[in-house]
Amino acid sequence: SMLFRNIETLCEGKFLQYGKEDVVLSQLLLDSRKVVAPEGSVFFAIAGINHDGHQYISQSYQKGVRCFVVEKQINTTNFPEAFFFYTASSVVALQKLAQAHREKYTLPVIGIT
């Protein structure tokens, strides 16, 4: 299991804000509508051409998510209990976290597209 605070050792970036208590990660989220287990979720806000995940931070927070990876400077005052990790690319951070998770297992990786 990985604690969200450990993201600093895997990804280039900095914490804009530390949350109330560290979170053991269990789910990586890209879509605020897919929140199932908010306690262990980290939401990756990705700024795309047609959509900007940063617009869904508030919605995710209301659903109980407390860990966020962002590519923009965020005013964190409305989210007092949340962790915000700022990085140049949320996609790269997502890839690095997924890779670190995979390296803990010796099982073969099967890709379904």
PDB file of C-alpha atoms in Angstrom:
ATOM      1  CA  SER A   1       0.000   0.000   0.000  1.00  0.00           C
ATOM      2  CA  MET A   2       1.145   3.526  -0.752  1.00  0.00           C
ATOM      3  CA  LEU A   3       0.506   6.696   1.197  1.00  0.00           C
ATOM      4  CA  PHE A   4      -0.394   9.796  -0.800  1.00  0.00           C
ATOM      5  CA  ARG A   5       2.414  11.779   0.849  1.00  0.00           C
ATOM      6  CA  ASN A   6       4.883   9.448  -0.896  1.00  0.00           C
ATOM      7  CA  ILE A   7       3.946  10.939  -4.271  1.00  0.00           C
ATOM      8  CA  GLU A   8       6.737  13.459  -3.714  1.00  0.00           C
ATOM      9  CA  THR A   9       9.331  10.690  -3.991  1.00  0.00           C
ATOM     10  CA  LEU A  10       7.910   9.453  -7.319  1.00  0.00           C
ATOM     11  CA  CYS A  11       6.845  12.626  -9.112  1.00  0.00           C
ATOM     12  CA  GLU A  12       8.350  16.025  -9.700  1.00  0.00           C
ATOM     13  CA  GLY A  13       6.255  18.666  -8.038  1.00  0.00           C
ATOM     14  CA  LYS A  14       5.309  20.076  -4.664  1.00  0.00           C
ATOM     15  CA  PHE A  15       2.466  20.009  -2.200  1.00  0.00           C
ATOM     16  CA  LEU A  16       0.339  23.155  -2.248  1.00  0.00           C
ATOM     17  CA  GLN A  17      -1.434  21.870   0.868  1.00  0.00           C
ATOM     18  CA  TYR A  18      -1.230  18.889   3.181  1.00  0.00           C
ATOM     19  CA  GLY A  19      -4.452  17.219   4.231  1.00  0.00           C
ATOM     20  CA  LYS A  20      -5.685  16.409   7.692  1.00  0.00           C
ATOM     21  CA  GLU A  21      -4.403  12.829   7.697  1.00  0.00           C
ATOM     22  CA  ASP A  22      -2.464  10.785   5.179  1.00  0.00           C
ATOM     23  CA  VAL A  23      -4.406   8.494   2.848  1.00  0.00           C
ATOM     24  CA  VAL A  24      -3.618   4.932   1.764  1.00  0.00           C
ATOM     25  CA  LEU A  25      -4.262   4.964  -1.968  1.00  0.00           C
ATOM     26  CA  SER A  26      -6.643   2.411  -3.428  1.00  0.00           C
ATOM     27  CA  GLN A  27      -8.119   4.108  -6.502  1.00  0.00           C
ATOM     28  CA  LEU A  28      -6.824   6.491  -9.159  1.00  0.00           C
ATOM     29  CA  LEU A  29      -9.591   8.743 -10.504  1.00  0.00           C
ATOM     30  CA  LEU A  30      -9.879  10.742 -13.705  1.00  0.00           C
ATOM     31  CA  ASP A  31     -13.660  11.135 -13.642  1.00  0.00           C
ATOM     32  CA  SER A  32     -15.477  12.723 -10.697  1.00  0.00           C
ATOM     33  CA  ARG A  33     -18.610  10.745 -11.600  1.00  0.00           C
ATOM     34  CA  LYS A  34     -16.827   7.457 -10.906  1.00  0.00           C
ATOM     35  CA  VAL A  35     -16.139   8.024  -7.192  1.00  0.00           C
ATOM     36  CA  VAL A  36     -16.837   4.727  -5.417  1.00  0.00           C
ATOM     37  CA  ALA A  37     -14.429   4.602  -2.459  1.00  0.00           C
ATOM     38  CA  PRO A  38     -13.540   8.247  -1.778  1.00  0.00           C
ATOM     39  CA  GLU A  39     -11.424   7.469   1.311  1.00  0.00           C
ATOM     40  CA  GLY A  40      -8.601   5.936  -0.746  1.00  0.00           C
ATOM     41  CA  SER A  41      -9.047   7.822  -4.007  1.00  0.00           C
ATOM     42  CA  VAL A  42      -6.745  10.327  -5.640  1.00  0.00           C
ATOM     43  CA  PHE A  43      -8.243  12.586  -8.312  1.00  0.00           C
ATOM     44  CA  PHE A  44      -5.978  13.593 -11.192  1.00  0.00           C
ATOM     45  CA  ALA A  45      -7.090  16.948 -12.608  1.00  0.00           C
ATOM     46  CA  ILE A  46      -6.042  17.005 -16.251  1.00  0.00           C
ATOM     47  CA  ALA A  47      -6.383  20.117 -18.390  1.00  0.00           C
ATOM     48  CA  GLY A  48      -7.331  18.947 -21.881  1.00  0.00           C
ATOM     49  CA  ILE A  49      -8.424  20.729 -25.030  1.00  0.00           C
ATOM     50  CA  ASN A  50     -12.172  20.196 -24.509  1.00  0.00           C
ATOM     51  CA  HIS A  51     -12.366  19.420 -20.790  1.00  0.00           C
ATOM     52  CA  ASP A  52     -10.563  20.635 -17.699  1.00  0.00           C
ATOM     53  CA  GLY A  53     -10.530  18.249 -14.759  1.00  0.00           C
ATOM     54  CA  HIS A  54      -9.804  21.150 -12.411  1.00  0.00           C
ATOM     55  CA  GLN A  55     -13.484  22.131 -12.778  1.00  0.00           C
ATOM     56  CA  TYR A  56     -14.474  18.907 -10.984  1.00  0.00           C
ATOM     57  CA  ILE A  57     -12.314  19.257  -7.873  1.00  0.00           C
ATOM     58  CA  SER A  58     -15.173  20.730  -5.830  1.00  0.00           C
ATOM     59  CA  GLN A  59     -17.559  17.958  -6.901  1.00  0.00           C
ATOM     60  CA  SER A  60     -14.976  15.290  -5.997  1.00  0.00           C
ATOM     61  CA  TYR A  61     -14.288  16.937  -2.642  1.00  0.00           C
ATOM     62  CA  GLN A  62     -18.018  16.968  -1.828  1.00  0.00           C
ATOM     63  CA  LYS A  63     -18.083  13.224  -2.548  1.00  0.00           C
ATOM     64  CA  GLY A  64     -15.305  12.673   0.012  1.00  0.00           C
ATOM     65  CA  VAL A  65     -12.127  12.663  -2.095  1.00  0.00           C
ATOM     66  CA  ARG A  66      -9.224  14.247  -0.195  1.00  0.00           C
ATOM     67  CA  CYS A  67      -6.233  13.710  -2.507  1.00  0.00           C
ATOM     68  CA  PHE A  68      -5.732  15.731  -5.655  1.00  0.00           C
ATOM     69  CA  VAL A  69      -3.006  15.972  -8.279  1.00  0.00           C
ATOM     70  CA  VAL A  70      -3.250  19.272 -10.161  1.00  0.00           C
ATOM     71  CA  GLU A  71      -1.494  21.041 -13.044  1.00  0.00           C
ATOM     72  CA  LYS A  72      -2.732  24.508 -12.090  1.00  0.00           C
ATOM     73  CA  GLN A  73      -2.278  26.622  -8.991  1.00  0.00           C
ATOM     74  CA  ILE A  74      -5.412  26.019  -6.922  1.00  0.00           C
ATOM     75  CA  ASN A  75      -6.952  28.180  -4.228  1.00  0.00           C
ATOM     76  CA  THR A  76      -7.118  25.522  -1.522  1.00  0.00           C
ATOM     77  CA  THR A  77      -9.053  27.525   1.094  1.00  0.00           C
ATOM     78  CA  ASN A  78     -12.375  25.848   0.159  1.00  0.00           C
ATOM     79  CA  PHE A  79     -10.836  22.390   0.682  1.00  0.00           C
ATOM     80  CA  PRO A  80      -9.323  22.518   4.190  1.00  0.00           C
ATOM     81  CA  GLU A  81      -8.928  18.750   4.678  1.00  0.00           C
ATOM     82  CA  ALA A  82      -7.468  17.958   1.261  1.00  0.00           C
ATOM     83  CA  PHE A  83      -4.009  17.230  -0.070  1.00  0.00           C
ATOM     84  CA  PHE A  84      -3.057  19.098  -3.244  1.00  0.00           C
ATOM     85  CA  PHE A  85       0.039  17.997  -5.150  1.00  0.00           C
ATOM     86  CA  TYR A  86       1.049  20.371  -7.939  1.00  0.00           C
ATOM     87  CA  THR A  87       2.989  18.981 -10.898  1.00  0.00           C
ATOM     88  CA  ALA A  88       3.699  19.957 -14.507  1.00  0.00           C
ATOM     89  CA  SER A  89       1.707  17.007 -15.852  1.00  0.00           C
ATOM     90  CA  SER A  90      -1.026  15.110 -14.035  1.00  0.00           C
ATOM     91  CA  VAL A  91      -0.834  12.436 -16.761  1.00  0.00           C
ATOM     92  CA  VAL A  92       2.866  11.802 -16.061  1.00  0.00           C
ATOM     93  CA  ALA A  93       2.146  11.645 -12.324  1.00  0.00           C
ATOM     94  CA  LEU A  94      -0.644   9.125 -12.981  1.00  0.00           C
ATOM     95  CA  GLN A  95       1.697   6.992 -15.088  1.00  0.00           C
ATOM     96  CA  LYS A  96       4.424   7.053 -12.432  1.00  0.00           C
ATOM     97  CA  LEU A  97       2.017   6.075  -9.649  1.00  0.00           C
ATOM     98  CA  ALA A  98       0.597   3.240 -11.754  1.00  0.00           C
ATOM     99  CA  GLN A  99       4.110   2.032 -12.605  1.00  0.00           C
ATOM    100  CA  ALA A 100       5.175   2.082  -8.941  1.00  0.00           C
ATOM    101  CA  HIS A 101       2.071   0.068  -8.069  1.00  0.00           C
ATOM    102  CA  ARG A 102       2.765  -2.484 -10.819  1.00  0.00           C
ATOM    103  CA  GLU A 103       6.370  -2.939  -9.698  1.00  0.00           C
ATOM    104  CA  LYS A 104       5.143  -4.280  -6.341  1.00  0.00           C
ATOM    105  CA  TYR A 105       3.723  -7.359  -8.075  1.00  0.00           C
ATOM    106  CA  THR A 106       5.343 -10.123 -10.062  1.00  0.00           C
ATOM    107  CA  LEU A 107       2.118 -11.030 -11.851  1.00  0.00           C
ATOM    108  CA  PRO A 108       2.038 -10.548 -15.623  1.00  0.00           C
ATOM    109  CA  VAL A 109       0.373  -7.360 -16.825  1.00  0.00           C
ATOM    110  CA  ILE A 110      -2.469  -7.903 -19.266  1.00  0.00           C
ATOM    111  CA  GLY A 111      -3.579  -4.960 -21.365  1.00  0.00           C
ATOM    112  CA  ILE A 112      -7.163  -4.778 -22.571  1.00  0.00           C
ATOM    113  CA  THR A 113      -7.970  -2.048 -25.066  1.00  0.00           C
TER     114      THR A 113
END
